[in-house]
mmCIF file of C-alpha atoms in Angstrom:
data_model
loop_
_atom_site.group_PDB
_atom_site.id
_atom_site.type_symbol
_atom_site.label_atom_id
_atom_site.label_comp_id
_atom_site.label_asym_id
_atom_site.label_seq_id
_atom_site.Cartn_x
_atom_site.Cartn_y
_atom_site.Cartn_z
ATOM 1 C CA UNK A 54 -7.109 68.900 -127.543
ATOM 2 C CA UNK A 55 -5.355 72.468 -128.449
ATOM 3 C CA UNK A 56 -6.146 75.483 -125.624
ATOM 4 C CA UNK A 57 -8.811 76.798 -127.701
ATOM 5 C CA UNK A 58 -11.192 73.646 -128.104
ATOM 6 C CA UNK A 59 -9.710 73.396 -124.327
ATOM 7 C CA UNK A 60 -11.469 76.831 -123.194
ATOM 8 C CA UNK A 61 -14.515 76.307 -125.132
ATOM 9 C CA UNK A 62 -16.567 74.939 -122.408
ATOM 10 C CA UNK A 63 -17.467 75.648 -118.561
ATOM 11 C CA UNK A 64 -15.795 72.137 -117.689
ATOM 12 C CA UNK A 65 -12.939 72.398 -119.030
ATOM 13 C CA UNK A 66 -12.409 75.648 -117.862
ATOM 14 C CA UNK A 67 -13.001 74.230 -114.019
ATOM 15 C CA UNK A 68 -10.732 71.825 -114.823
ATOM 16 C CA UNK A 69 -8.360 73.783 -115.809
ATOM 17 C CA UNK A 70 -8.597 75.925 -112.319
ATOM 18 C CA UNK A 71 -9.911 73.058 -109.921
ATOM 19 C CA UNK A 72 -7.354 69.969 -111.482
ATOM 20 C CA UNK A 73 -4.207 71.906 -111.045
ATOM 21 C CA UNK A 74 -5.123 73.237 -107.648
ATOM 22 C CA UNK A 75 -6.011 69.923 -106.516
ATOM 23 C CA UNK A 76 -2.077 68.994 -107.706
ATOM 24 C CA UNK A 77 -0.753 71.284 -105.928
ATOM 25 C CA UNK A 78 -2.081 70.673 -102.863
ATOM 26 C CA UNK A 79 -1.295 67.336 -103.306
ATOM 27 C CA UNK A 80 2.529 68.090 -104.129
ATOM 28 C CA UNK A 81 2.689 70.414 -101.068
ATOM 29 C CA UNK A 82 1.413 67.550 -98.933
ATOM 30 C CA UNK A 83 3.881 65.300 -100.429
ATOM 31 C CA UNK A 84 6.474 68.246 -100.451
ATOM 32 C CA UNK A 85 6.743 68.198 -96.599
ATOM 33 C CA UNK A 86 10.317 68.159 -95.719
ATOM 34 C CA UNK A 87 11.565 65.239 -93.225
ATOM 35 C CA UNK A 88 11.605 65.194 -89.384
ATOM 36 C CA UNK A 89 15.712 66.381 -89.190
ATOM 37 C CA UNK A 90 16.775 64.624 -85.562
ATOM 38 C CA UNK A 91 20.184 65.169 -84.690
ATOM 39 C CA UNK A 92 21.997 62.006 -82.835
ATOM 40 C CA UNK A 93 25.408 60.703 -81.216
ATOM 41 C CA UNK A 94 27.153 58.449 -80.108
ATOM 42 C CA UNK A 95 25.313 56.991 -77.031
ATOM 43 C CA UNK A 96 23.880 53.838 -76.937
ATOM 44 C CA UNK A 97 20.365 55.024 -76.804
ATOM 45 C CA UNK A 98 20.951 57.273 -79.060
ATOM 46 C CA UNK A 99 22.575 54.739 -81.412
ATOM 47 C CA UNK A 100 19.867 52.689 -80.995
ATOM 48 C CA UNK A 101 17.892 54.557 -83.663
ATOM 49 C CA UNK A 102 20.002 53.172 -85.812
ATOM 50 C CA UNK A 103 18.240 49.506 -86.290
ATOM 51 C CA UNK A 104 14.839 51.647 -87.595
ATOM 52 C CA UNK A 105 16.997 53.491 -89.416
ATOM 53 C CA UNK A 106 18.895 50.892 -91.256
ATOM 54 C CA UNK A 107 15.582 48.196 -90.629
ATOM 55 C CA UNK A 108 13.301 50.859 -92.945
ATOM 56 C CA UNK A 109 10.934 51.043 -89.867
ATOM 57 C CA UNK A 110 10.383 54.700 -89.949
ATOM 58 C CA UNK A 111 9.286 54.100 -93.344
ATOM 59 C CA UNK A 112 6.881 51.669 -92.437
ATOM 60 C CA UNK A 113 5.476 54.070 -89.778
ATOM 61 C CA UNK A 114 4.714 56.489 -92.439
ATOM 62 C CA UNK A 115 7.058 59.339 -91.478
ATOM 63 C CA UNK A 116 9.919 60.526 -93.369
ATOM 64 C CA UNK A 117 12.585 61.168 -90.727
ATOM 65 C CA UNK A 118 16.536 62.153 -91.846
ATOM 66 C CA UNK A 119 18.796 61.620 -88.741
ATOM 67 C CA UNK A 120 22.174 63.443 -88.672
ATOM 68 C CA UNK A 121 25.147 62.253 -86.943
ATOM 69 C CA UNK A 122 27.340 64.171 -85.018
ATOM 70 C CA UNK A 123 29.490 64.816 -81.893
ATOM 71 C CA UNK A 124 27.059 65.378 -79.296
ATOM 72 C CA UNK A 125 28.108 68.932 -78.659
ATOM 73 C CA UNK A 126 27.624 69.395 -82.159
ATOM 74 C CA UNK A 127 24.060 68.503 -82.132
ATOM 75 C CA UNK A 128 23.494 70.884 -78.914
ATOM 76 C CA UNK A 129 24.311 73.601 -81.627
ATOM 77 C CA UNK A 130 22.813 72.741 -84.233
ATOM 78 C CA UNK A 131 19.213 72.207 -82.758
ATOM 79 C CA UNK A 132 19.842 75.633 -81.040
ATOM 80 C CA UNK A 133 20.699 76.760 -84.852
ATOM 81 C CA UNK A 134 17.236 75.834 -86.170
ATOM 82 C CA UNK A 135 19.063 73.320 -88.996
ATOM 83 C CA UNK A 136 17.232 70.012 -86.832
ATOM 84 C CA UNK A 137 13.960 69.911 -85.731
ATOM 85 C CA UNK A 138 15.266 67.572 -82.416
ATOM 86 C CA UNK A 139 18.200 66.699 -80.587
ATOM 87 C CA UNK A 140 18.602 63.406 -78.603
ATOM 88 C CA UNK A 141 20.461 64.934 -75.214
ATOM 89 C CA UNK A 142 20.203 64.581 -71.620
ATOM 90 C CA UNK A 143 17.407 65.567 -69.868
ATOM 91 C CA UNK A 144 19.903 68.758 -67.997
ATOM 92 C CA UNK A 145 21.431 69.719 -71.125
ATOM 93 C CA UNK A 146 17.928 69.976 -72.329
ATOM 94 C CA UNK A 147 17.945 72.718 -70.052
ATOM 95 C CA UNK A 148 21.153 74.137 -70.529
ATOM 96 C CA UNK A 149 20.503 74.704 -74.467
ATOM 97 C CA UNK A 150 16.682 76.356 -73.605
ATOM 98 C CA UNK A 151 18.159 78.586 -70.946
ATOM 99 C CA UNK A 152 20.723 79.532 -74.170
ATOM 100 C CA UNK A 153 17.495 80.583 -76.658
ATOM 101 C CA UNK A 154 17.266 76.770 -77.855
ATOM 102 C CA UNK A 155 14.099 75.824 -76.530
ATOM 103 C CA UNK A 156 12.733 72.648 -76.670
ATOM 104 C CA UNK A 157 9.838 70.374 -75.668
ATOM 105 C CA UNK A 158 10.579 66.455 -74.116
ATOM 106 C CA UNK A 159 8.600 63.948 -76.099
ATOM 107 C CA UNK A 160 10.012 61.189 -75.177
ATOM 108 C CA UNK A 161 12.818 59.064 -73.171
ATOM 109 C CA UNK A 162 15.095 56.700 -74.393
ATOM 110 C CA UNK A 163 16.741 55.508 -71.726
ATOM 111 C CA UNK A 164 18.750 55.903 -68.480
ATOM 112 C CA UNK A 165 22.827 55.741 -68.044
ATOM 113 C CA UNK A 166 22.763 52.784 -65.582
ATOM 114 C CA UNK A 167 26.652 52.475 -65.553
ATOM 115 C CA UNK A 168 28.196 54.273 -68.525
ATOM 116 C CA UNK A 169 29.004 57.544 -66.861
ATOM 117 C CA UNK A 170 31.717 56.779 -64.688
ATOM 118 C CA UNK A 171 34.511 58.966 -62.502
ATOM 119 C CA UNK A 172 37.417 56.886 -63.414
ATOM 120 C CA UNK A 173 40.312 56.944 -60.970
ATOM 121 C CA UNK A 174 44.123 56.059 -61.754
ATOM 122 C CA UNK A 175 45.564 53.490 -60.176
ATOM 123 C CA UNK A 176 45.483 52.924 -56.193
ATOM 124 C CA UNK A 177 42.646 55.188 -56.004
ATOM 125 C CA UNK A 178 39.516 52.845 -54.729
ATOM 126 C CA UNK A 179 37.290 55.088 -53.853
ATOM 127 C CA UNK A 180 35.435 58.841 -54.253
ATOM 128 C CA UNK A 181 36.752 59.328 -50.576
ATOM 129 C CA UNK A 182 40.521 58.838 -52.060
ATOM 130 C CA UNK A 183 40.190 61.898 -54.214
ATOM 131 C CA UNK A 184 40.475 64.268 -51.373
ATOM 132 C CA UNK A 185 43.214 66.966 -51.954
ATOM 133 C CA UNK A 186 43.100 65.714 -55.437
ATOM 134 C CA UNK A 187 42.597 66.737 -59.038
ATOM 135 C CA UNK A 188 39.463 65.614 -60.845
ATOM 136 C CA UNK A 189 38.549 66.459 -64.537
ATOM 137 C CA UNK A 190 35.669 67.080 -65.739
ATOM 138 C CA UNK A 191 33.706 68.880 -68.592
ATOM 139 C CA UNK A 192 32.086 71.811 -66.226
ATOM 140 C CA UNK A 193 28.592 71.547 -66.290
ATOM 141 C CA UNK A 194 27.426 68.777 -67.738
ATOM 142 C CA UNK A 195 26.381 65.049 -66.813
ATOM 143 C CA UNK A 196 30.023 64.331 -64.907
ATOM 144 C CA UNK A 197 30.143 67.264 -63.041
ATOM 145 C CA UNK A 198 26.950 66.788 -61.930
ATOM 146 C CA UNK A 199 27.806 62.926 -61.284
ATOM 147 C CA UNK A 200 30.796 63.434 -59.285
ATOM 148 C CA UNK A 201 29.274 66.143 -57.241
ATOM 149 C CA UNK A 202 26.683 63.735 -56.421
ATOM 150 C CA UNK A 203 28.731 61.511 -55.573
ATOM 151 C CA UNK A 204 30.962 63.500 -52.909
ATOM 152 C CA UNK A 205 28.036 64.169 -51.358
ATOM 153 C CA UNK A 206 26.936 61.074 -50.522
ATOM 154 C CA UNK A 207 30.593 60.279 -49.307
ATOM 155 C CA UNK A 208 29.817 63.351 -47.026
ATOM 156 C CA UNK A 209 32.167 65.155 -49.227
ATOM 157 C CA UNK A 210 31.892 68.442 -50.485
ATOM 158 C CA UNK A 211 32.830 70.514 -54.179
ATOM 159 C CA UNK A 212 35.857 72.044 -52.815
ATOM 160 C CA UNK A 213 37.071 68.876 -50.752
ATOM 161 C CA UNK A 214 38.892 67.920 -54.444
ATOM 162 C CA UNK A 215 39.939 70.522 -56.953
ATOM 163 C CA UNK A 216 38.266 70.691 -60.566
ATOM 164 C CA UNK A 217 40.530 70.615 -63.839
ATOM 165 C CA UNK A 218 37.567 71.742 -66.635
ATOM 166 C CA UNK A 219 38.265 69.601 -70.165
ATOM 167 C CA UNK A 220 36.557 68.708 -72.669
ATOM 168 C CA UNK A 221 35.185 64.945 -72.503
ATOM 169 C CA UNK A 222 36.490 63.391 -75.451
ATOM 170 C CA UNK A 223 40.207 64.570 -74.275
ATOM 171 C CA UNK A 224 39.915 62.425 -71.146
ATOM 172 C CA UNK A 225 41.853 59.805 -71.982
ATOM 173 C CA UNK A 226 44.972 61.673 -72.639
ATOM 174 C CA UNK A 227 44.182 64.005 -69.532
ATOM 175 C CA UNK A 228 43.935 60.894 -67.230
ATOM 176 C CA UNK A 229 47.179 59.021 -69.141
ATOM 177 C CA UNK A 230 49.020 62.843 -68.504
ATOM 178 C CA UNK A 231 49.164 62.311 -64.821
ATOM 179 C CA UNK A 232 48.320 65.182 -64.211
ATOM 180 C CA UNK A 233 44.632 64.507 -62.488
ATOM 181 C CA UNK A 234 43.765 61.861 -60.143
ATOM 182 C CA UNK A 235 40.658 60.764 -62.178
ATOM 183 C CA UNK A 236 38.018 62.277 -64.857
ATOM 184 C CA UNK A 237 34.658 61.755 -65.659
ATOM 185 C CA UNK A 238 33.198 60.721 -68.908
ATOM 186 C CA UNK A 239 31.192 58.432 -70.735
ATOM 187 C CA UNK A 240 31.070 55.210 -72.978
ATOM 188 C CA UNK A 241 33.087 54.585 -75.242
ATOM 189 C CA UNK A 242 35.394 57.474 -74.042
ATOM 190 C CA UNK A 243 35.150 56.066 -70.333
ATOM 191 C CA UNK A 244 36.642 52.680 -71.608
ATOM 192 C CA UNK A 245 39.264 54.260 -74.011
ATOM 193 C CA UNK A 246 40.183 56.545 -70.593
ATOM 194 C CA UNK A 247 40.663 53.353 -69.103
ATOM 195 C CA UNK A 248 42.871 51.757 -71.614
ATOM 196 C CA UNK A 249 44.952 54.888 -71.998
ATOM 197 C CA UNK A 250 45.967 53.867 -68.064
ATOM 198 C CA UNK A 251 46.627 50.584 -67.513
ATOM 199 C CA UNK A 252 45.059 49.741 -63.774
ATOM 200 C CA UNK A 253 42.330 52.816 -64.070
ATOM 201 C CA UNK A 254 39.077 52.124 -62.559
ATOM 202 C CA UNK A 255 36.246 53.010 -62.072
ATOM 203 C CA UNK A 256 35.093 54.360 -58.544
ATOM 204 C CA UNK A 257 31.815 55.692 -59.001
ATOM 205 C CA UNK A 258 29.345 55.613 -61.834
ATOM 206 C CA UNK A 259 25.593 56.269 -62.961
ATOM 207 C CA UNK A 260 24.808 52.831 -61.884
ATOM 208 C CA UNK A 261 25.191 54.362 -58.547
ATOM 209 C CA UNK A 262 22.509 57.061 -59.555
ATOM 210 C CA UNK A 263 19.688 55.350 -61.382
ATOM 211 C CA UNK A 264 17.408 58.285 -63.324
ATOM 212 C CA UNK A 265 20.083 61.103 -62.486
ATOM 213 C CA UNK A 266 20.826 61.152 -66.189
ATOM 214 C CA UNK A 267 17.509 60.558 -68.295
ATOM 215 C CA UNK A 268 18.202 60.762 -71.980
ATOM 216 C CA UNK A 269 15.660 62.258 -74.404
ATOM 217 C CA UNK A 270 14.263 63.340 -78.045
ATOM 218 C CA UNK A 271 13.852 66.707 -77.824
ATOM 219 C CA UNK A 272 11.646 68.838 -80.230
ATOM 220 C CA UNK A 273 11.905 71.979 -81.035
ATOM 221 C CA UNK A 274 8.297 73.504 -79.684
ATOM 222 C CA UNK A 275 6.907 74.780 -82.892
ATOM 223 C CA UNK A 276 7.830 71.494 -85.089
ATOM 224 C CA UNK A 277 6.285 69.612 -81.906
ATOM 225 C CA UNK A 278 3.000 71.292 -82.511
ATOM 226 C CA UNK A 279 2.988 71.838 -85.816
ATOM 227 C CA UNK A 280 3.351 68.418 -86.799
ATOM 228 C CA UNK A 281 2.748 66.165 -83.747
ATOM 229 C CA UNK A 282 0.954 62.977 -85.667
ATOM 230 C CA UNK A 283 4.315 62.681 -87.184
ATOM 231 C CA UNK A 284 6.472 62.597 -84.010
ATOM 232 C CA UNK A 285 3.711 60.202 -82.458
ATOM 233 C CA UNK A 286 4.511 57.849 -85.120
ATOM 234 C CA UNK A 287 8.248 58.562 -84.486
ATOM 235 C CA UNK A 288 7.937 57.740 -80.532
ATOM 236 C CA UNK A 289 5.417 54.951 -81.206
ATOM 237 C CA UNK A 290 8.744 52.902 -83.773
ATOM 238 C CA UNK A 291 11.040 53.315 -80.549
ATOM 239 C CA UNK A 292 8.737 50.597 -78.857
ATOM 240 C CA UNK A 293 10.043 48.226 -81.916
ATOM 241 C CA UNK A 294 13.559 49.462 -81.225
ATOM 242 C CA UNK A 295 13.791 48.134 -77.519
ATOM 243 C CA UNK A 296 12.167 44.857 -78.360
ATOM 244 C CA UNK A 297 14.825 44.240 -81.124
ATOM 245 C CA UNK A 298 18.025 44.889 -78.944
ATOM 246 C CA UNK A 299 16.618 43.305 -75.733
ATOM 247 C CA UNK A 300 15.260 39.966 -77.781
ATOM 248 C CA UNK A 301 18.038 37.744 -77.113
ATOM 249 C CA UNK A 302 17.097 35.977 -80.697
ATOM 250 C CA UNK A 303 17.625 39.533 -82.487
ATOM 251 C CA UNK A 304 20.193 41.267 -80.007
ATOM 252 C CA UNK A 305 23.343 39.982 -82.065
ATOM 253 C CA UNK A 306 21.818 41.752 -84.879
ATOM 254 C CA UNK A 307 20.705 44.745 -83.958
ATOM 255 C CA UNK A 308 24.429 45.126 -81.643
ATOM 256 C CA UNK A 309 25.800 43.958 -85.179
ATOM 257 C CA UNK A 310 23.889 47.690 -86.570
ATOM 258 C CA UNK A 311 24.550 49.593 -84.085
ATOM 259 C CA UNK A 312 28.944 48.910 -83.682
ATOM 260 C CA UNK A 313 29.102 49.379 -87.459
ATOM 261 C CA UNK A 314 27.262 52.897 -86.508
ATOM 262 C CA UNK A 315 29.729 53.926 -84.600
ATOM 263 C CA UNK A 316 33.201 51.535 -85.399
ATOM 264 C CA UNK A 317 33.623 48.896 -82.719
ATOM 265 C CA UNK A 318 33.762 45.413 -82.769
ATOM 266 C CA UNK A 319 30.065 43.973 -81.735
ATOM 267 C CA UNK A 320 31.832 42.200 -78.828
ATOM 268 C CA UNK A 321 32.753 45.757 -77.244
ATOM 269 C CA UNK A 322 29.796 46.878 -78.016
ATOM 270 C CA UNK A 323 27.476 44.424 -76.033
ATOM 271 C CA UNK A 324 29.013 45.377 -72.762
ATOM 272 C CA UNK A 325 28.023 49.273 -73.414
ATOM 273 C CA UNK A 326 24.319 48.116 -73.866
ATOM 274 C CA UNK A 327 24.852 46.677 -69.924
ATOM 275 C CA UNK A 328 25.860 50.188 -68.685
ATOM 276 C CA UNK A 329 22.428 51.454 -70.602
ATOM 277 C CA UNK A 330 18.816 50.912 -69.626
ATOM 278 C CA UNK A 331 16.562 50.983 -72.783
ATOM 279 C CA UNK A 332 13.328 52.429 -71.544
ATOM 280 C CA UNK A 333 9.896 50.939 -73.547
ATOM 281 C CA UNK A 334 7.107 53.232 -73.883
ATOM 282 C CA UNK A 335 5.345 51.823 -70.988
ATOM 283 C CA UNK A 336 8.408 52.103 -68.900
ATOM 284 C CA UNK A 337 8.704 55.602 -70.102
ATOM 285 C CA UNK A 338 5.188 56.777 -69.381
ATOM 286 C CA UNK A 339 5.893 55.804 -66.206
ATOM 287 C CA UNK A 340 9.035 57.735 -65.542
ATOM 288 C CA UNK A 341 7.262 60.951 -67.342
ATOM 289 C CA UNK A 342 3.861 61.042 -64.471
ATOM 290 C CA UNK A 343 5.244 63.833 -62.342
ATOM 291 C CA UNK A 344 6.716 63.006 -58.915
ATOM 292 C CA UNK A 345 10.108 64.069 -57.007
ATOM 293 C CA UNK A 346 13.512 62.576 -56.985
ATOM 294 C CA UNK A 347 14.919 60.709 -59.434
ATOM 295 C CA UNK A 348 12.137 58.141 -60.299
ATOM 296 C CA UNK A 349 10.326 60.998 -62.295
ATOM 297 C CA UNK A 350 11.392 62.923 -65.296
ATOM 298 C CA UNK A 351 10.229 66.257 -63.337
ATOM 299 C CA UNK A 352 12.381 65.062 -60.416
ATOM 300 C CA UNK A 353 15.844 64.533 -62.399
ATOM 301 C CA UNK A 354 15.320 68.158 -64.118
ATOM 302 C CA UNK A 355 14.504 69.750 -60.975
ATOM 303 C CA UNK A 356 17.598 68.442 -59.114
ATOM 304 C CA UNK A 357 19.690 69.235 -63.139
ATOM 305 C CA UNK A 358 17.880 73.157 -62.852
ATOM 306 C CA UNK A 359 19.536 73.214 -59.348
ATOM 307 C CA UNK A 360 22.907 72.047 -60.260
ATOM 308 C CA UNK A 361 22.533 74.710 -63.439
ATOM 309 C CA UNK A 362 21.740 77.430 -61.423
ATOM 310 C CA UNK A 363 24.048 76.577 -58.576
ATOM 311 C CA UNK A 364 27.187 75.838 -60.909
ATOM 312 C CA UNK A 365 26.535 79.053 -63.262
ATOM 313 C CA UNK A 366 25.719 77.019 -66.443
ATOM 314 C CA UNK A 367 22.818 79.538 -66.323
ATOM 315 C CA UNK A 368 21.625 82.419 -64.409
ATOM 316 C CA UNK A 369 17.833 81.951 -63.929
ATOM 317 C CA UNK A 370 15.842 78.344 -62.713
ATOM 318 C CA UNK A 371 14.094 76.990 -65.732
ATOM 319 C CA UNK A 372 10.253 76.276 -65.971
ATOM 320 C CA UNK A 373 10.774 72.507 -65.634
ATOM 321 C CA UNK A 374 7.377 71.857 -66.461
ATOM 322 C CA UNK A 375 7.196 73.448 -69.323
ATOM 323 C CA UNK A 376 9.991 71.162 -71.253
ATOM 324 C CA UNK A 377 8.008 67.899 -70.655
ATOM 325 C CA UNK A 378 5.638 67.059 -72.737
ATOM 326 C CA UNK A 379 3.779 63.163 -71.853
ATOM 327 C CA UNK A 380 1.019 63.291 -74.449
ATOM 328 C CA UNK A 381 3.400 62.150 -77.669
ATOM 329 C CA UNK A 382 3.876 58.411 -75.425
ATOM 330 C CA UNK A 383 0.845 58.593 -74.444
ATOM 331 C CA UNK A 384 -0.736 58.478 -77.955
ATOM 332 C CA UNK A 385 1.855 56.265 -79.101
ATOM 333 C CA UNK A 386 1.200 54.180 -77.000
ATOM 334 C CA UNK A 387 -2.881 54.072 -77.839
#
């Protein structure tokens, strides 16, 4: 049929104006750019790695592109606008909204239950041993925050040891220096501290803290909103996640995914899944009702805002409340 014979009648002229707008309404729909979620290497965060590589987000029925970087990295570019969420710690959640980067907790991963460690050089046993001494640690994130804990329940105080501020992944050549008495960091960097000194220990980790260090996806508010059936179905695959790793038939696999991830042998990588607690939904609802102290969500950020404000990471307490957001586990969980 040639445009004039096309024209000639009242239905084909609808079809030209209703068919095509009917397309492209359809291609816009289909034309909806991926969830961007920035991770790094953590095991929680790593753990996103089995959907990934498993298709499961694909089965869910949401396109999602995750982007790797260093975790600092990732901090920046959320706060950049070039991902629509970060996976970070509940505090530095906090940190990068009191910077402009606002953001809305949908969901937890997980808790450090051992991998954030103060690691001491040799004949140094114990938090109490560091007095006079020289710890380092990245200034105002998890660490700090750790050790400081720490001292206090030794009865210790900030200035009873003297802070050396460095970045985290230079820790294992600022403990093998000599030059500090211990440093704080995390797995893997924790374990390559310790091999970088022979007889290094650790005297105090998150293990001793359980919920101080909550880690999160965090959405930037307007993507949250905007399209929240598709981060539902994001949260609701994490539930598939935790069952994989923790299923002792499936484990060897899914550690098998996530070492490649990140370059260690499997082996190595089991015993940083120990020093991790992989929070289910369920589990997570539960830690997201509001309460004090550290068994809550709400609790761990207040006592993080406190540390914030106290340690001049930022000037003004944030509106704790306000970056918590239950209702995306909840439906997920429906």
């Amino acid at each position: 049929m040639n445009r004039k014979s096309f024209g000639s009648t009242m239905k084909h002229l609808l079809a030209r104006v209703i068919l095509p707008a009917t397309a492209a309404l359809a291609f816009a729909a289909q034309a909806a750019p991926p969830l961007k979620i920035g991770y790094s290497d953590w095991p929680g965060w790593v753990a996103w790695q089995v959907a990934i590589d498993k298709g499961w987000l694909k089965e869910a029925g949401v396109a999602v592109d995750f982007e790797w970087f260093d975790y600092s990295a990732s901090m920046d570019a959320f706060s950049a606008g070039k991902i629509d969420a970060v996976t970070m710690t509940n505090g530095d959640a906090l940190v990068t909204g009191a910077a402009g980067g606002k953001s809305v907790m949908i969901m937890l991963t997980d808790y450090s239950n051992g991998n954030d460690m103060i690691v001491a050089k040799p004949g140094i046993k114990s938090l109490k041993d560091l007095k006079g001494k020289k710890v380092a640690v990245e200034e105002g994130l998890v660490e700090h925050l750790l050790l400081l804990n720490g001292l206090k329940k030794m009865g210790m105080k900030e200035s009873d040891v003297t802070l050396v501020n460095a970045k985290t992944n230079e820790m294992p050549q600022v403990l093998a220096s000599g030059d500090v008495a211990a440093v704080g960091a995390w797995q893997p960097i924790s374990g390559q501290a310790m091999k970088s000194l022979p007889g290094s220990r650790p005297v105090y980790t998150s293990a001793n803290e359980p919920g101080l260090i909550y880690d999160v996806v965090a959405v930037n508010p307007v993507s949250a909103k905007q399209r929240k059936a598709e981060w539902v179905k994001v949260v609701k695959v994490w539930d598939k996640v935790v069952k994989y790793i923790n299923d002792p038939k499936t484990q060897p696999d899914a550690v098998k995914i996530m070492a490649s991830r990140v370059g260690v042998a499997p082996a190595a990588y089991t015993r940083f899944l120990k020093g991790t607690k992989l929070l289910s939904l369920e589990e997570g609802k539960k830690v997201m009702a509001k309460g004090p102290g550290f068994g809550s969500l709400y609790g761990s950020s207040k006592v993080a805002d406190d540390f914030n404000v106290a340690n001049g990471v930022y000037k003004s307490h944030q509106d704790v409340d306000g970056y918590i957001d239950p209702s995306f586990t909840d439906a997920a969980l429906k």
